[in-house]
C-alpha positions as a Markdown table, in Angstrom:
| # | Residue | x | y | z |
|---|---|---|---|---|
| 1 | Unk | -50.2 | -3.0 | -58.3 |
| 2 | Unk | -49.2 | -6.0 | -56.3 |
| 3 | Unk | -46.2 | -6.5 | -58.6 |
| 4 | Unk | -45.1 | -2.9 | -58.0 |
| 5 | Unk | -45.4 | -3.3 | -54.2 |
| 6 | Unk | -43.3 | -6.5 | -54.3 |
| 7 | Unk | -40.7 | -4.7 | -56.3 |
| 8 | Unk | -40.5 | -1.9 | -53.8 |
| 9 | Unk | -40.3 | -4.4 | -50.9 |
| 10 | Unk | -37.4 | -6.3 | -52.5 |
| 11 | Unk | -35.5 | -3.1 | -53.1 |
| 12 | Unk | -36.1 | -2.0 | -49.5 |
| 13 | Unk | -34.9 | -5.4 | -48.1 |
| 14 | Unk | -31.8 | -5.2 | -50.3 |
| 15 | Unk | -31.1 | -1.7 | -49.2 |
| 16 | Unk | -31.4 | -2.6 | -45.5 |
| 17 | Unk | -29.2 | -5.6 | -46.1 |
| 18 | Unk | -26.7 | -3.5 | -47.8 |
| 19 | Unk | -26.6 | -1.0 | -45.0 |
| 20 | Unk | -26.3 | -3.8 | -42.4 |
| 21 | Unk | -23.4 | -5.3 | -44.4 |
| 22 | Unk | -21.7 | -1.9 | -44.6 |
| 23 | Unk | -22.0 | -1.3 | -40.8 |
| 24 | Unk | -20.9 | -4.9 | -40.0 |
| 25 | Unk | -18.0 | -4.8 | -42.4 |
| 26 | Unk | -16.8 | -1.5 | -41.1 |
| 27 | Unk | -17.3 | -2.6 | -37.4 |
| 28 | Unk | -15.5 | -5.9 | -38.0 |
| 29 | Unk | -12.5 | -4.3 | -39.7 |
| 30 | Unk | -12.1 | -1.4 | -37.2 |
| 31 | Unk | -9.5 | -2.5 | -34.7 |
| 32 | Unk | -10.3 | -2.2 | -31.0 |
| 33 | Unk | -8.0 | 0.4 | -29.3 |
| 34 | Unk | -5.7 | -1.5 | -27.0 |
| 35 | Unk | -3.0 | -0.4 | -24.6 |
| 36 | Unk | -0.5 | -1.9 | -22.1 |
| 37 | Unk | -0.1 | -0.2 | -18.7 |
| 38 | Unk | 3.1 | -0.8 | -16.7 |
| 39 | Unk | 2.6 | -1.6 | -13.0 |
| 40 | Unk | 5.8 | -1.1 | -11.0 |
| 41 | Unk | 5.8 | -3.6 | -8.1 |
| 42 | Unk | 7.6 | -1.3 | -5.7 |
| 43 | Unk | 5.8 | -3.2 | -2.9 |
| 44 | Unk | 6.5 | -6.9 | -2.1 |
| 45 | Unk | 7.7 | -8.0 | -5.5 |
| 46 | Unk | 9.1 | -11.1 | -3.8 |
| 47 | Unk | 5.9 | -12.1 | -2.0 |
| 48 | Unk | 4.3 | -14.7 | -4.2 |
| 49 | Unk | 0.9 | -14.4 | -2.6 |
| 50 | Unk | 0.8 | -10.7 | -3.1 |
| 51 | Unk | 2.1 | -10.9 | -6.7 |
| 52 | Unk | -0.7 | -13.5 | -7.4 |
| 53 | Unk | -3.3 | -11.0 | -6.2 |
| 54 | Unk | -1.8 | -8.3 | -8.5 |
| 55 | Unk | -1.9 | -10.7 | -11.4 |
| 56 | Unk | -5.5 | -11.5 | -10.6 |
| 57 | Unk | -6.2 | -7.8 | -10.7 |
| 58 | Unk | -4.5 | -7.4 | -14.0 |
| 59 | Unk | -6.4 | -10.4 | -15.5 |
| 60 | Unk | -9.7 | -9.1 | -14.3 |
| 61 | Unk | -9.1 | -5.6 | -15.8 |
| 62 | Unk | -8.1 | -7.2 | -19.1 |
| 63 | Unk | -11.1 | -9.5 | -19.1 |
| 64 | Unk | -13.6 | -6.8 | -18.2 |
| 65 | Unk | -12.2 | -4.3 | -20.8 |
| 66 | Unk | -12.5 | -7.1 | -23.4 |
| 67 | Unk | -8.7 | -7.0 | -24.0 |
| 68 | Unk | -8.5 | -3.2 | -24.4 |
| 69 | Unk | -6.2 | -2.8 | -21.3 |
| 70 | Unk | -3.4 | -5.1 | -20.5 |
| 71 | Unk | -1.5 | -4.5 | -17.2 |
| 72 | Unk | 2.1 | -5.6 | -17.2 |
| 73 | Unk | 3.6 | -6.3 | -13.8 |
| 74 | Unk | 7.3 | -5.3 | -13.5 |
| 75 | Unk | 9.7 | -6.0 | -10.7 |
| 76 | Unk | 11.7 | -2.7 | -10.6 |
| 77 | Unk | 14.7 | -4.5 | -9.2 |
| 78 | Unk | 16.2 | -1.4 | -7.6 |
| 79 | Unk | 19.4 | -3.3 | -6.7 |
| 80 | Unk | 21.9 | -0.5 | -6.1 |
| 81 | Unk | 23.0 | -0.3 | -2.4 |
| 82 | Unk | 21.4 | 3.2 | -2.1 |
| 83 | Unk | 18.1 | 1.8 | -3.2 |
| 84 | Unk | 18.0 | -1.2 | -0.9 |
| 85 | Unk | 15.6 | 0.3 | 1.7 |
| 86 | Unk | 11.8 | 0.0 | 1.1 |
| 87 | Unk | 11.4 | 3.7 | 1.7 |
| 88 | Unk | 13.7 | 4.5 | -1.2 |
| 89 | Unk | 12.0 | 1.8 | -3.4 |
| 90 | Unk | 8.6 | 3.4 | -2.8 |
| 91 | Unk | 10.0 | 6.8 | -3.5 |
| 92 | Unk | 11.5 | 5.7 | -6.8 |
| 93 | Unk | 8.3 | 3.8 | -7.8 |
| 94 | Unk | 6.1 | 6.8 | -7.1 |
| 95 | Unk | 8.4 | 9.1 | -9.0 |
| 96 | Unk | 8.2 | 6.8 | -12.0 |
| 97 | Unk | 4.4 | 7.0 | -12.0 |
| 98 | Unk | 4.5 | 10.7 | -11.4 |
| 99 | Unk | 6.7 | 11.2 | -14.5 |
| 100 | Unk | 4.9 | 8.8 | -16.7 |
| 101 | Unk | 7.8 | 6.4 | -16.9 |
| 102 | Unk | 5.4 | 3.9 | -15.4 |
| 103 | Unk | 1.6 | 3.9 | -15.3 |
| 104 | Unk | 0.7 | 2.4 | -11.9 |
| 105 | Unk | 2.2 | 1.3 | -8.6 |
| 106 | Unk | 1.5 | 0.6 | -4.9 |
| 107 | Unk | 3.6 | 2.5 | -2.4 |
| 108 | Unk | 3.7 | 3.4 | 1.3 |
| 109 | Unk | 1.3 | 6.3 | 2.2 |
| 110 | Unk | 4.2 | 8.2 | 3.7 |
| 111 | Unk | 6.0 | 8.4 | 0.4 |
| 112 | Unk | 3.5 | 10.8 | -1.1 |
| 113 | Unk | 4.5 | 13.8 | 1.0 |
| 114 | Unk | 8.1 | 13.2 | 0.1 |
| 115 | Unk | 7.2 | 13.9 | -3.5 |
| 116 | Unk | 4.6 | 16.5 | -3.0 |
| 117 | Unk | 4.6 | 18.3 | 0.4 |
| 118 | Unk | 1.0 | 19.2 | -0.1 |
| 119 | Unk | 0.1 | 15.5 | 0.3 |
| 120 | Unk | 1.1 | 15.6 | 4.0 |
| 121 | Unk | -2.5 | 14.6 | 5.1 |
| 122 | Unk | -1.7 | 11.0 | 4.1 |
| 123 | Unk | 0.9 | 11.0 | 6.9 |
| 124 | Unk | -2.1 | 10.7 | 9.3 |
| 125 | Unk | -2.4 | 7.1 | 8.4 |
| 126 | Unk | 1.0 | 6.4 | 9.9 |
| 127 | Unk | 0.1 | 8.0 | 13.3 |
| 128 | Unk | 0.3 | 5.9 | 16.4 |
| 129 | Unk | -2.9 | 5.0 | 18.3 |
| 130 | Unk | -5.4 | 6.2 | 15.7 |
| 131 | Unk | -6.8 | 2.8 | 14.8 |
| 132 | Unk | -8.4 | 0.5 | 17.3 |
| 133 | Unk | -9.5 | -2.4 | 15.0 |
| 134 | Unk | -9.4 | -3.6 | 11.5 |
| 135 | Unk | -13.1 | -2.7 | 11.2 |
| 136 | Unk | -12.4 | 0.9 | 12.0 |
| 137 | Unk | -9.6 | 0.9 | 9.5 |
| 138 | Unk | -12.0 | -0.3 | 6.8 |
| 139 | Unk | -14.5 | 2.5 | 7.8 |
| 140 | Unk | -11.8 | 5.1 | 7.4 |
| 141 | Unk | -10.2 | 3.8 | 4.2 |
| 142 | Unk | -13.4 | 3.0 | 2.4 |
| 143 | Unk | -15.5 | 5.9 | 3.7 |
| 144 | Unk | -15.6 | 9.7 | 3.5 |
| 145 | Unk | -12.1 | 10.0 | 5.1 |
| 146 | Unk | -10.6 | 7.8 | 2.5 |
| 147 | Unk | -12.4 | 9.6 | -0.3 |
| 148 | Unk | -11.1 | 12.9 | 1.1 |
| 149 | Unk | -7.5 | 11.6 | 1.2 |
| 150 | Unk | -7.7 | 10.4 | -2.4 |
| 151 | Unk | -8.9 | 13.9 | -3.4 |
| 152 | Unk | -5.8 | 15.3 | -1.6 |
| 153 | Unk | -3.6 | 13.1 | -3.8 |
| 154 | Unk | -5.5 | 14.0 | -7.0 |
| 155 | Unk | -5.5 | 17.8 | -6.4 |
| 156 | Unk | -2.3 | 18.2 | -4.4 |
| 157 | Unk | -0.3 | 16.5 | -7.2 |
| 158 | Unk | -1.8 | 18.9 | -9.8 |
| 159 | Unk | -3.5 | 15.9 | -11.5 |
| 160 | Unk | -0.2 | 14.1 | -12.1 |
| 161 | Unk | -1.3 | 11.3 | -9.7 |
| 162 | Unk | -4.7 | 9.6 | -9.4 |
| 163 | Unk | -5.3 | 7.7 | -6.1 |
| 164 | Unk | -7.1 | 4.3 | -6.3 |
| 165 | Unk | -7.4 | 2.2 | -3.2 |
| 166 | Unk | -5.8 | 1.9 | 0.2 |
| 167 | Unk | -4.7 | -1.3 | 1.8 |
| 168 | Unk | -2.6 | -2.4 | 4.8 |
| 169 | Unk | 0.1 | -4.6 | 3.4 |
| 170 | Unk | 1.5 | -6.0 | 6.6 |
| 171 | Unk | -0.9 | -5.3 | 9.4 |
| 172 | Unk | 0.0 | -3.7 | 12.7 |
| 173 | Unk | 3.5 | -2.6 | 13.6 |
| 174 | Unk | 5.3 | -3.9 | 16.7 |
| 175 | Unk | 8.6 | -3.4 | 18.3 |
| 176 | Unk | 11.3 | -6.0 | 17.7 |
| 177 | Unk | 14.5 | -6.1 | 19.8 |
| 178 | Unk | 17.8 | -7.9 | 19.3 |
| 179 | Unk | 18.4 | -7.6 | 23.1 |
| 180 | Unk | 16.2 | -9.8 | 25.3 |
| 181 | Unk | 13.7 | -7.6 | 27.2 |
| 182 | Unk | 10.9 | -8.4 | 29.6 |
| 183 | Unk | 9.0 | -5.2 | 29.7 |
| 184 | Unk | 8.3 | -1.9 | 28.0 |
| 185 | Unk | 10.7 | -0.1 | 30.3 |
| 186 | Unk | 13.6 | -2.2 | 28.9 |
| 187 | Unk | 13.4 | -0.2 | 25.7 |
| 188 | Unk | 14.9 | 2.9 | 27.3 |
| 189 | Unk | 18.3 | 3.6 | 25.7 |
| 190 | Unk | 18.0 | 1.0 | 23.0 |
| 191 | Unk | 18.7 | 2.4 | 19.4 |
| 192 | Unk | 16.8 | 2.1 | 16.2 |
| 193 | Unk | 17.3 | 3.2 | 12.6 |
| 194 | Unk | 15.7 | 6.0 | 10.7 |
| 195 | Unk | 11.9 | 6.1 | 10.8 |
| 196 | Unk | 9.1 | 8.4 | 9.7 |
| 197 | Unk | 8.6 | 11.5 | 11.9 |
| 198 | Unk | 5.4 | 10.3 | 13.6 |
| 199 | Unk | 7.0 | 7.0 | 14.5 |
| 200 | Unk | 10.2 | 8.8 | 15.6 |
| 201 | Unk | 8.2 | 10.9 | 18.1 |
| 202 | Unk | 6.4 | 7.8 | 19.4 |
| 203 | Unk | 9.5 | 5.7 | 19.8 |
| 204 | Unk | 11.4 | 8.5 | 21.5 |
| 205 | Unk | 8.5 | 8.8 | 23.8 |
| 206 | Unk | 9.1 | 5.3 | 24.9 |
| 207 | Unk | 12.8 | 6.0 | 25.5 |
| 208 | Unk | 14.2 | 4.6 | 22.2 |
| 209 | Unk | 17.1 | 6.4 | 20.6 |
| 210 | Unk | 16.5 | 7.0 | 16.8 |
| 211 | Unk | 19.6 | 7.0 | 14.6 |
| 212 | Unk | 18.2 | 9.1 | 11.8 |
| 213 | Unk | 21.2 | 8.6 | 9.5 |
| 214 | Unk | 20.7 | 4.9 | 9.1 |
| 215 | Unk | 18.0 | 3.9 | 6.5 |
| 216 | Unk | 16.1 | 0.7 | 7.3 |
| 217 | Unk | 17.4 | -2.4 | 5.3 |
| 218 | Unk | 20.4 | -0.4 | 4.0 |
| 219 | Unk | 23.9 | -2.0 | 4.3 |
| 220 | Unk | 24.6 | 0.2 | 7.3 |
| 221 | Unk | 21.3 | -1.0 | 8.9 |
| 222 | Unk | 22.2 | -4.7 | 8.5 |
| 223 | Unk | 25.7 | -4.0 | 9.9 |
| 224 | Unk | 24.2 | -2.1 | 12.8 |
| 225 | Unk | 21.9 | -5.0 | 13.7 |
| 226 | Unk | 24.7 | -7.5 | 13.4 |
| 227 | Unk | 27.1 | -5.6 | 15.6 |
| 228 | Unk | 24.5 | -4.5 | 18.2 |
| 229 | Unk | 24.8 | -0.8 | 17.5 |
| 230 | Unk | 21.1 | -1.0 | 16.6 |
| 231 | Unk | 18.8 | -3.1 | 18.8 |
| 232 | Unk | 15.3 | -2.0 | 17.9 |
| 233 | Unk | 13.2 | -2.5 | 14.7 |
| 234 | Unk | 9.8 | -1.0 | 14.3 |
| 235 | Unk | 8.0 | -3.2 | 11.8 |
| 236 | Unk | 5.0 | -5.3 | 11.1 |
| 237 | Unk | 5.5 | -9.1 | 11.5 |
| 238 | Unk | 5.3 | -9.8 | 7.8 |
| 239 | Unk | 8.2 | -7.5 | 7.0 |
| 240 | Unk | 10.4 | -9.1 | 9.7 |
| 241 | Unk | 9.4 | -12.5 | 8.4 |
| 242 | Unk | 10.8 | -11.4 | 5.0 |
| 243 | Unk | 14.2 | -10.8 | 6.7 |
| 244 | Unk | 14.7 | -14.5 | 6.9 |
| 245 | Unk | 15.8 | -14.5 | 3.3 |
| 246 | Unk | 16.5 | -10.8 | 2.6 |
| 247 | Unk | 18.5 | -10.0 | 5.7 |
| 248 | Unk | 19.2 | -13.3 | 7.6 |
| 249 | Unk | 22.0 | -11.7 | 9.6 |
| 250 | Unk | 19.5 | -9.3 | 11.0 |
| 251 | Unk | 16.7 | -11.8 | 11.4 |
| 252 | Unk | 18.8 | -14.2 | 13.4 |
| 253 | Unk | 19.6 | -11.5 | 16.0 |
| 254 | Unk | 16.0 | -10.9 | 16.9 |
| 255 | Unk | 15.1 | -12.1 | 20.4 |
| 256 | Unk | 11.9 | -10.4 | 21.4 |
| 257 | Unk | 8.7 | -8.9 | 20.0 |
| 258 | Unk | 6.9 | -6.4 | 22.1 |
| 259 | Unk | 3.4 | -6.6 | 20.6 |
| 260 | Unk | 2.4 | -2.9 | 20.8 |
| 261 | Unk | 0.3 | -2.8 | 17.6 |
| 262 | Unk | 0.7 | 1.0 | 17.7 |
| 263 | Unk | 0.2 | 1.8 | 14.0 |
| 264 | Unk | -0.3 | 0.1 | 10.7 |
| 265 | Unk | 1.7 | -0.1 | 7.5 |
| 266 | Unk | -0.6 | 1.3 | 4.9 |
| 267 | Unk | -0.1 | 1.6 | 1.1 |
| 268 | Unk | -2.0 | 3.3 | -1.7 |
| 269 | Unk | -2.4 | 2.1 | -5.2 |
| 270 | Unk | -1.9 | 5.0 | -7.6 |
| 271 | Unk | -2.0 | 5.7 | -11.3 |
| 272 | Unk | -0.5 | 8.3 | -13.5 |
| 273 | Unk | -3.2 | 11.1 | -13.6 |
| 274 | Unk | -2.9 | 11.7 | -17.4 |
| 275 | Unk | -3.1 | 8.0 | -18.2 |
| 276 | Unk | -6.2 | 7.6 | -16.0 |
| 277 | Unk | -7.8 | 10.6 | -17.6 |
| 278 | Unk | -7.2 | 9.1 | -21.0 |
| 279 | Unk | -9.2 | 6.0 | -20.3 |
| 280 | Unk | -12.9 | 5.8 | -21.2 |
| 281 | Unk | -15.3 | 6.4 | -18.3 |
| 282 | Unk | -16.2 | 2.7 | -18.4 |
| 283 | Unk | -12.5 | 1.7 | -18.3 |
| 284 | Unk | -11.9 | 4.1 | -15.4 |
| 285 | Unk | -14.7 | 2.5 | -13.4 |
| 286 | Unk | -13.4 | -1.0 | -14.1 |
| 287 | Unk | -9.8 | -0.1 | -13.0 |
| 288 | Unk | -11.2 | 1.6 | -9.8 |
| 289 | Unk | -13.5 | -1.3 | -9.0 |
| 290 | Unk | -10.9 | -3.9 | -9.5 |
| 291 | Unk | -8.3 | -1.9 | -7.5 |
| 292 | Unk | -10.8 | -1.9 | -4.6 |
| 293 | Unk | -11.3 | -5.6 | -4.9 |
| 294 | Unk | -7.6 | -6.1 | -4.8 |
| 295 | Unk | -7.3 | -3.9 | -1.7 |
| 296 | Unk | -9.9 | -5.9 | 0.2 |
| 297 | Unk | -8.2 | -9.2 | -0.7 |
| 298 | Unk | -4.8 | -7.9 | 0.2 |
| 299 | Unk | -6.0 | -6.7 | 3.6 |
| 300 | Unk | -7.4 | -10.1 | 4.3 |
| 301 | Unk | -4.2 | -11.8 | 3.2 |
| 302 | Unk | -2.1 | -9.4 | 5.4 |
| 303 | Unk | -4.0 | -10.5 | 8.5 |
| 304 | Unk | -3.5 | -14.1 | 7.6 |
| 305 | Unk | 0.2 | -13.6 | 6.9 |
| 306 | Unk | 0.6 | -11.8 | 10.2 |
| 307 | Unk | -0.8 | -14.8 | 12.1 |
| 308 | Unk | 1.5 | -17.2 | 10.2 |
| 309 | Unk | 4.5 | -15.1 | 10.8 |
| 310 | Unk | 3.8 | -14.8 | 14.6 |
| 311 | Unk | 3.4 | -18.6 | 14.8 |
| 312 | Unk | 6.8 | -19.0 | 13.1 |
| 313 | Unk | 8.5 | -16.6 | 15.5 |
| 314 | Unk | 7.2 | -18.6 | 18.5 |
| 315 | Unk | 8.4 | -21.8 | 16.9 |
| 316 | Unk | 11.8 | -20.3 | 16.4 |
| 317 | Unk | 12.2 | -19.3 | 20.0 |
| 318 | Unk | 11.5 | -15.5 | 19.6 |
| 319 | Unk | 9.7 | -14.3 | 22.7 |
| 320 | Unk | 6.3 | -12.5 | 22.2 |
| 321 | Unk | 5.5 | -10.0 | 24.9 |
| 322 | Unk | 2.0 | -8.8 | 25.4 |
| 323 | Unk | 2.0 | -5.4 | 27.2 |
| 324 | Unk | 0.4 | -5.3 | 30.6 |
| 325 | Unk | -2.6 | -3.0 | 31.1 |
| 326 | Unk | -0.3 | -0.5 | 32.7 |
| 327 | Unk | 2.1 | -0.7 | 29.8 |
| 328 | Unk | -0.8 | -0.3 | 27.3 |
| 329 | Unk | -1.6 | 2.9 | 29.1 |
| 330 | Unk | 2.0 | 4.1 | 28.7 |
| 331 | Unk | 1.9 | 3.3 | 25.0 |
| 332 | Unk | -1.4 | 5.1 | 24.6 |
| 333 | Unk | 0.0 | 8.2 | 26.4 |
| 334 | Unk | 3.1 | 8.2 | 24.1 |
| 335 | Unk | 0.8 | 8.0 | 21.1 |
| 336 | Unk | -1.4 | 10.8 | 22.5 |
| 337 | Unk | 1.6 | 13.1 | 22.9 |
| 338 | Unk | 2.5 | 12.5 | 19.2 |
| 339 | Unk | -1.0 | 13.5 | 18.2 |
| 340 | Unk | -0.8 | 16.6 | 20.4 |
| 341 | Unk | 2.6 | 17.6 | 19.0 |
| 342 | Unk | 1.3 | 17.4 | 15.4 |
| 343 | Unk | -2.3 | 18.7 | 16.0 |
| 344 | Unk | -1.5 | 22.0 | 14.3 |
| 345 | Unk | -0.7 | 20.1 | 11.1 |
| 346 | Unk | -2.9 | 17.0 | 11.3 |
| 347 | Unk | -5.6 | 17.9 | 13.9 |
| 348 | Unk | -8.4 | 18.0 | 11.4 |
| 349 | Unk | -7.6 | 14.5 | 10.2 |
| 350 | Unk | -7.2 | 13.2 | 13.7 |
| 351 | Unk | -10.7 | 14.4 | 14.4 |
| 352 | Unk | -12.1 | 12.9 | 11.2 |
| 353 | Unk | -10.7 | 9.5 | 12.0 |
| 354 | Unk | -11.8 | 9.6 | 15.6 |
| 355 | Unk | -15.4 | 9.8 | 14.5 |
| 356 | Unk | -15.1 | 6.4 | 12.9 |
| 357 | Unk | -14.3 | 4.6 | 16.1 |
């Protein structure tokens, strides 16, 4: 009886061992599905600190997916004259993600409604005077308003785009002039290049003349700055700092910065909707989580870079003008008029953001 039990036990052990070997052998020889996603660096491909953050994002996704996803960073190098302006670069990068020619990118929030008019709610993030602090920005971008705006992208694009995380990639915008000024009133009659419609309304409210046929950073723009037919640049300090190497003829003309801090330059990381849907739920969570980590780090970096750029401007003799309390009131009034003019289209979103103050 004992011998029979022993025989059965040996057979059972061998059977279990055989099953275990079969499972292990098949598991070991089944290749892990891997894929490479292309990230078009339409934004700041020449900023080494920003590229380093993107590479860290790519590395973390690869690590956390155990090598299943590799993100390849690509400098699109849109070098043709017609593609020299950031606006066009963002438009082209977003179009590549939309078509599936690329998998991911990071582009200006105002580029989305150019591709899909239904995505106009994202324009709200470019409105003057809606943000009072970086803390408020974080509450908006990372809270219910940000969630709602991401849903606008996902549904308004018919699922072709999947929104990830918002960041401000340059901090606040100010008004730079190539003509020395001493007050806000001195902006009257000065000319600037083409800007987004909310900025256009705001600058015109301060007396600036907008030359809508001249794209920023185009050849015509550089020539206009150089020959004084354009005297105003609406930009964040980090972008103007980049003009040192990208457009030195323009940079060397700048005399004054009127530190209005009237709006922010915001971007949104985006993924091709079909590609995102094809990832496993775990992979989707990993990409989303790491995109948010990247966004938080880039926001912090932007603030640091803004301080560094400002210090450099002062060192180089560029005058920084802080508006007086009376001038701040004028700036606020101009911003309020822009919001009133666009209340029919964006009023709901103005109200949502105002609750986060």
